[in-house]
Structure formats: structure tokens, C-alpha cells
Amino acid sequence: MIHVLAFASIKPGLRDKALEVYRVLAPKVLANEPGCLEYAPTIDVDFGLPNQQLDPDMVVITERWKSLDDFRAHVAGPAHVVEFRAAIKDYLEKTTLKITQDAI
């Protein structure tokens, strides 16, 4: 299984608008990409821990895929992903990815 954490740094003050775009994309990914087991845009919640890093302009997308090939197909850009990229570009500063696989 492949696990992806996509860290989307959103331009200051535009997180809610960016989340609207993610709300359109998420159900399309889950419904139309058979290898996708989870696709969930998330935001920070303050738990009050001293080592917690909060960022009001960050959206973290947690994803689980059956295989690397399934994730590659998603990245290659089905129509809904292409539409998403066009819709999010004005809100996005940068995206970084952490891609892992089950170790045990």
C-alpha cells in the first residue's frame, strides 16, 4: 500500500477558497480512481501540544493507494485532476509530497 501526504501551502487568507476546490475534487478521486482507498484534505487542529506546528495556510491531503501504478495514474492527470489543477493554481503557493509504502 502507498501512503501520500501532500502538503499544499496556500496563499495567506485563501485557505477557505482552496478548500472549496478540494471539496469538488475529493469525491471525484474516490469515485473514479479505483486504486484510491483514501483521499482526504485536512487542516490543522490545535491540540495544545508544545511540539505541535500549526499553519493556518496549509492543507494536508492524506491519500492511500493500492499501488504505485494507481498513484502514477492519478498524477498523470485524469480529467478531474486536470480541472482541479487549473482551479487551484491561483490559491496555491507550493506543494510538497511525502510518499511512503507499508514497511511491515
CSV table of C-alpha atoms in Angstrom, one decimal:
chain,number,residue,atom,x,y,z
A,1,MET,CA,0.0,0.0,0.0
A,2,ILE,CA,1.2,3.5,-0.8
A,3,HIS,CA,0.6,6.4,1.6
A,4,VAL,CA,0.9,10.0,0.3
A,5,LEU,CA,0.9,13.2,2.4
A,6,ALA,CA,0.6,16.2,0.1
A,7,PHE,CA,1.4,19.5,1.8
A,8,ALA,CA,-0.4,22.3,0.0
A,9,SER,CA,0.9,25.7,1.1
A,10,ILE,CA,-2.0,28.1,0.4
A,11,LYS,CA,-1.5,31.9,-0.2
A,12,PRO,CA,-2.3,33.8,3.0
A,13,GLY,CA,-6.1,34.2,3.7
A,14,LEU,CA,-7.2,32.0,0.8
A,15,ARG,CA,-7.4,28.6,2.6
A,16,ASP,CA,-11.2,28.5,2.6
A,17,LYS,CA,-11.4,29.2,-1.1
A,18,ALA,CA,-8.8,26.5,-1.7
A,19,LEU,CA,-10.8,24.1,0.4
A,20,GLU,CA,-13.9,24.7,-1.8
A,21,VAL,CA,-11.8,23.5,-4.8
A,22,TYR,CA,-10.7,20.4,-2.8
A,23,ARG,CA,-14.3,19.7,-1.8
A,24,VAL,CA,-15.1,19.3,-5.5
A,25,LEU,CA,-12.1,17.1,-6.3
A,26,ALA,CA,-12.1,14.7,-3.4
A,27,PRO,CA,-15.3,12.8,-4.2
A,28,LYS,CA,-14.3,12.6,-7.9
A,29,VAL,CA,-11.0,11.0,-7.0
A,30,LEU,CA,-12.7,8.5,-4.7
A,31,ALA,CA,-15.4,7.6,-7.2
A,32,ASN,CA,-13.3,7.5,-10.4
A,33,GLU,CA,-9.9,6.2,-9.4
A,34,PRO,CA,-10.2,2.5,-8.5
A,35,GLY,CA,-6.8,2.3,-6.8
A,36,CYS,CA,-7.6,5.1,-4.4
A,37,LEU,CA,-8.5,4.0,-0.9
A,38,GLU,CA,-8.5,7.4,0.8
A,39,TYR,CA,-8.3,11.0,-0.4
A,40,ALA,CA,-8.9,13.5,2.4
A,41,PRO,CA,-7.9,17.2,2.5
A,42,THR,CA,-7.3,18.1,6.2
A,43,ILE,CA,-6.4,21.2,8.2
A,44,ASP,CA,-4.6,21.7,11.5
A,45,VAL,CA,-6.4,21.3,14.7
A,46,ASP,CA,-4.9,22.8,17.8
A,47,PHE,CA,-4.4,20.1,20.4
A,48,GLY,CA,-2.3,22.3,22.7
A,49,LEU,CA,0.9,20.2,22.5
A,50,PRO,CA,4.1,22.2,22.8
A,51,ASN,CA,5.7,20.4,19.8
A,52,GLN,CA,2.8,20.9,17.5
A,53,GLN,CA,3.3,23.1,14.5
A,54,LEU,CA,0.2,24.9,13.4
A,55,ASP,CA,-0.1,26.5,10.0
A,56,PRO,CA,-3.4,28.3,9.1
A,57,ASP,CA,-2.4,28.4,5.4
A,58,MET,CA,-1.7,24.7,5.0
A,59,VAL,CA,-3.9,21.9,3.7
A,60,VAL,CA,-2.6,18.4,4.1
A,61,ILE,CA,-4.1,15.8,1.8
A,62,THR,CA,-3.9,12.3,3.2
A,63,GLU,CA,-4.0,9.6,0.5
A,64,ARG,CA,-3.8,5.9,0.4
A,65,TRP,CA,-3.4,3.9,-2.9
A,66,LYS,CA,-3.3,0.2,-3.6
A,67,SER,CA,-0.1,0.5,-5.6
A,68,LEU,CA,2.4,2.9,-7.1
A,69,ASP,CA,0.8,2.4,-10.5
A,70,ASP,CA,-2.5,3.6,-9.1
A,71,PHE,CA,-0.9,6.7,-7.7
A,72,ARG,CA,1.0,7.3,-11.0
A,73,ALA,CA,-2.3,7.2,-12.9
A,74,HIS,CA,-3.7,9.8,-10.5
A,75,VAL,CA,-0.6,12.1,-11.0
A,76,ALA,CA,-0.8,11.6,-14.8
A,77,GLY,CA,-4.0,13.6,-14.7
A,78,PRO,CA,-7.4,12.2,-15.3
A,79,ALA,CA,-9.8,15.0,-16.4
A,80,HIS,CA,-11.0,15.8,-12.9
A,81,VAL,CA,-7.4,16.2,-11.8
A,82,VAL,CA,-6.6,18.5,-14.7
A,83,GLU,CA,-9.6,20.6,-13.9
A,84,PHE,CA,-8.5,20.8,-10.3
A,85,ARG,CA,-5.0,21.9,-11.1
A,86,ALA,CA,-6.5,24.8,-13.2
A,87,ALA,CA,-8.9,25.7,-10.4
A,88,ILE,CA,-6.4,25.7,-7.5
A,89,LYS,CA,-3.5,27.4,-9.2
A,90,ASP,CA,-4.4,30.9,-8.1
A,91,TYR,CA,-4.6,29.8,-4.4
A,92,LEU,CA,-1.5,27.6,-4.2
A,93,GLU,CA,2.0,28.8,-3.3
A,94,LYS,CA,3.6,25.3,-3.5
A,95,THR,CA,3.1,21.6,-2.8
A,96,THR,CA,5.4,19.1,-1.4
A,97,LEU,CA,4.9,15.4,-1.2
A,98,LYS,CA,5.8,12.6,1.2
A,99,ILE,CA,5.3,9.2,-0.5
A,100,THR,CA,5.7,6.1,1.6
A,101,GLN,CA,4.9,2.4,1.5
A,102,ASP,CA,3.9,-0.1,4.2
A,103,ALA,CA,7.1,-1.4,5.9
A,104,ILE,CA,5.7,-4.4,7.7
